[in-house]
Short mmCIF file of C-alpha atoms and ligand atoms in Angstrom, two decimals:
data_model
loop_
_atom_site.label_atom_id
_atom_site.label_comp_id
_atom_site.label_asym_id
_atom_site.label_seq_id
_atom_site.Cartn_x
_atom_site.Cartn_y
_atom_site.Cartn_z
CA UNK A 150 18.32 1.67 6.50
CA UNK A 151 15.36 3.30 5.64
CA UNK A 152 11.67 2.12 6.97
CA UNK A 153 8.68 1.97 4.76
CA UNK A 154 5.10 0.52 4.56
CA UNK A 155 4.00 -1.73 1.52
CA UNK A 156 -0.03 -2.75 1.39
CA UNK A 157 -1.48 -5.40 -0.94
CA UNK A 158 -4.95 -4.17 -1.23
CA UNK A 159 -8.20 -6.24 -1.06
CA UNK A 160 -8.66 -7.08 -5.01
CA UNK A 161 -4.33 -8.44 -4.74
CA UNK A 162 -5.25 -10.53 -1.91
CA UNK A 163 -8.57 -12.46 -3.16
CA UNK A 164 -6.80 -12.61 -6.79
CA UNK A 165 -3.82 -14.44 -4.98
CA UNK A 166 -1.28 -12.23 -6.18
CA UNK A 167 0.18 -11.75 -2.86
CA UNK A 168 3.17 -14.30 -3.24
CA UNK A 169 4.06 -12.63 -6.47
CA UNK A 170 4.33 -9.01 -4.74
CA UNK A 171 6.14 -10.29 -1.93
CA UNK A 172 8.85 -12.10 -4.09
CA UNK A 173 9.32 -9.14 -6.32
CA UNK A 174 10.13 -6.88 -3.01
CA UNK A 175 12.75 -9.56 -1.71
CA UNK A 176 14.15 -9.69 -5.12
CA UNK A 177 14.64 -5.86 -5.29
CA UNK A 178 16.79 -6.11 -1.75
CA UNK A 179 13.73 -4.91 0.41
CA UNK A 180 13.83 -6.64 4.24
CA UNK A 181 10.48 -7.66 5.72
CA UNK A 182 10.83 -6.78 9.10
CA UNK A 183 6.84 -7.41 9.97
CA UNK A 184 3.88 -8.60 7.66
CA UNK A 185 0.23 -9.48 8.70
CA UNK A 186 -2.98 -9.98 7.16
CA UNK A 187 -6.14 -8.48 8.91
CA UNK A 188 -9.06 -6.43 7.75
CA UNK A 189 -9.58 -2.70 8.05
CA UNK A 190 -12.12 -1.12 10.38
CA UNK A 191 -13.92 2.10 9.20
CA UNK A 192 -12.80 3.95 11.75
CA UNK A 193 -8.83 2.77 11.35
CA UNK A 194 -8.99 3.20 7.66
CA UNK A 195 -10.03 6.56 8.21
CA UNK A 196 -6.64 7.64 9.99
CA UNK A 197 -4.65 5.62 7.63
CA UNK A 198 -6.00 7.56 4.99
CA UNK A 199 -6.50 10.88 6.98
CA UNK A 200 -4.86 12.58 4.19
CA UNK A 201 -7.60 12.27 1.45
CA UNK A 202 -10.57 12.85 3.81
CA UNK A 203 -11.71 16.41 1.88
CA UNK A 204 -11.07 14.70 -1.22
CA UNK A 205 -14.42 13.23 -3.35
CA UNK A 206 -13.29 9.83 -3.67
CA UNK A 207 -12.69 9.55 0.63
CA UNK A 208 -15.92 7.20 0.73
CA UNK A 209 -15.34 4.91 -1.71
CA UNK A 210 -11.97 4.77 -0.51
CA UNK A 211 -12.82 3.79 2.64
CA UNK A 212 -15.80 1.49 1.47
CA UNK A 213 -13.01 -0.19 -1.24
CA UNK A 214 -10.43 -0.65 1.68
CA UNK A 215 -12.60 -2.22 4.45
CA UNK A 216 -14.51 -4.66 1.58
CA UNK A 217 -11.57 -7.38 2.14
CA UNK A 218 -8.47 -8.42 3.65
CA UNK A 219 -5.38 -6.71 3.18
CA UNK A 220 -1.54 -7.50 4.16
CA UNK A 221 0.76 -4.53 5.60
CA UNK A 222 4.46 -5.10 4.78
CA UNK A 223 7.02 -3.20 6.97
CA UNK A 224 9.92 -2.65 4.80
CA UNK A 225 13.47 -1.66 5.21
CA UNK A 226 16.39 -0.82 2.82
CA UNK A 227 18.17 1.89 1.96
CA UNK A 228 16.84 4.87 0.20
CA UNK A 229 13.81 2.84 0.41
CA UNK A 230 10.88 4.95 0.48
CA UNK A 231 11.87 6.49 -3.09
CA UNK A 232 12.65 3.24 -4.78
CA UNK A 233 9.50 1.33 -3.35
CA UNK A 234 7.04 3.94 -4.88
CA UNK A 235 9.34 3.29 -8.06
CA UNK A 236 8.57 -0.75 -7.87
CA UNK A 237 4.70 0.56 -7.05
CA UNK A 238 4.63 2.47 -10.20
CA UNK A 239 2.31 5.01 -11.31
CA UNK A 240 -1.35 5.67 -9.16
CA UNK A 241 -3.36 4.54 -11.80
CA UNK A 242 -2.29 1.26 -12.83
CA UNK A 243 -3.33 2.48 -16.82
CA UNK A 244 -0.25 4.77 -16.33
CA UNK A 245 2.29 2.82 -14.73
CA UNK A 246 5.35 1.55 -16.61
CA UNK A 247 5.50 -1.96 -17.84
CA UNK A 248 7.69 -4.24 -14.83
CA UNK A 249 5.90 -2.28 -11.91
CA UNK A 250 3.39 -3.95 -9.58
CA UNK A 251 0.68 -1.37 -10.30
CA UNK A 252 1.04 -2.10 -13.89
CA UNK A 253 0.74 -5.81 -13.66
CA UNK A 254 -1.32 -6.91 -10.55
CA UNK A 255 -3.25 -3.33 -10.92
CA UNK A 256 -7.24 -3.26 -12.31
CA UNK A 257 -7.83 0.77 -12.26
CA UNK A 258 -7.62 4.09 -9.97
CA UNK A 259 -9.34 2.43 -7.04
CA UNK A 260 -8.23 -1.18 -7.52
CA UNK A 261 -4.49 -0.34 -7.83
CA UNK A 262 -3.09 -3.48 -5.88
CA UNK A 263 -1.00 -1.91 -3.47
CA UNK A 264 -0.42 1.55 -1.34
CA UNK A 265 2.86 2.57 -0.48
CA UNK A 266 4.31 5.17 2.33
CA UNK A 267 5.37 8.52 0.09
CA UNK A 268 7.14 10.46 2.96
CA UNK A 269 9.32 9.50 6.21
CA UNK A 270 6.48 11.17 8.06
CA UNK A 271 3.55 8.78 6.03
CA UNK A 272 5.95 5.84 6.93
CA UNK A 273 5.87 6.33 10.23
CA UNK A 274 2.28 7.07 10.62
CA UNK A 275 1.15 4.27 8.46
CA UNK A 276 3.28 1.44 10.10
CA UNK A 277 2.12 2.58 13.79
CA UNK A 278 -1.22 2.30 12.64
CA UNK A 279 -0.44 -1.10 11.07
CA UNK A 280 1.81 -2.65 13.57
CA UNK A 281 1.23 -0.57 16.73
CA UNK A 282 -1.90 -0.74 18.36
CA UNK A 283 -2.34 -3.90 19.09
P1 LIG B 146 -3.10 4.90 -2.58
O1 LIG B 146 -1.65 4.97 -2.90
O2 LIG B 146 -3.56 3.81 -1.70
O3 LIG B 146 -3.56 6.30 -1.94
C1 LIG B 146 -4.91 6.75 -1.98
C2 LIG B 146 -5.74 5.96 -2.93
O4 LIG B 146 -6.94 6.56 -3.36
C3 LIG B 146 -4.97 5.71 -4.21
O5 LIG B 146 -3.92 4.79 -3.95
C4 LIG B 146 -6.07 5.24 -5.15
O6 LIG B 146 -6.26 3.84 -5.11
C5 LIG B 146 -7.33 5.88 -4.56
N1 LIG B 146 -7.98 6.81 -5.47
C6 LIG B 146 -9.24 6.70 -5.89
N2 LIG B 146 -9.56 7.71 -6.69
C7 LIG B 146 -8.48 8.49 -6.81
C8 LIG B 146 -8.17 9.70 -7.51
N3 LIG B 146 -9.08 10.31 -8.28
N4 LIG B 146 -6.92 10.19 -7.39
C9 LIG B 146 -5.99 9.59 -6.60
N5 LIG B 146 -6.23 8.45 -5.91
C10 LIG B 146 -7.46 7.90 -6.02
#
């Protein structure tokens, strides 16, 4: 069994679309083995998204991802990390295929509804990050 991360971002949550993710990741065989709800801090968001700090959209990033509550999703099924980003669709929700969860609970580039892990290594980051400090 492979383990990956789901996140319903801020705009998912406050639009109530969080039921509606969660059922469509049972449905497609992935296990919840943890979930919780809880806000970012500045400085946590940071190091979850570490990877896009030289990039121009970092602060608004940051800014969009602490403005609300979010829900982190620890996921496990096999081949999972490849087939989850497949559910996820595309980055920008304008370019993600019709039945994915960007493309219908997804406003724009920012506002895309959900993040998921895209390597082992991001996996295991994001979830101790998530589910491991306290
Ligand atoms: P996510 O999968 O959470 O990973 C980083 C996020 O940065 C991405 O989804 C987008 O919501 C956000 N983002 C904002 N602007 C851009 C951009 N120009 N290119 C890629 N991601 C962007």
């Amino acid at each position: 069994m492979e383990k990956t991360f789901l996140m319903i971002k801020p705009e998912a949550v406050q639009a109530g679309n969080q039921g509606l993710i969660i059922d469509l990741l049972l449905r497609n065989g992935f296990a919840i083995s943890a979930m919780k709800q809880f806000s970012f801090t500045g400085e946590r968001a940071g190091r979850f998204y570490a990877m896009h700090k030289d990039k121009p959209f970092f602060k608004d990033l940051i800014s969009y991802i602490t403005s609300g509550d979010v829900i982190g999703i620890a996921l496990e099924k096999e081949d999972g990390i490849r087939l989850l980003r497949v559910l996820v669709g595309a980055t920008n929700p304008a370019d993600a295929d019709p039945g994915t969860v960007r493309y219908m609970y997804g406003t724009d580039l920012q506002r895309n509804a959900v993040h998921a892990s895209d390597s082992p290594e991001s996996a295991e980051k994001e979830l101790a990050i998530v589910f491991g400090e306290d």
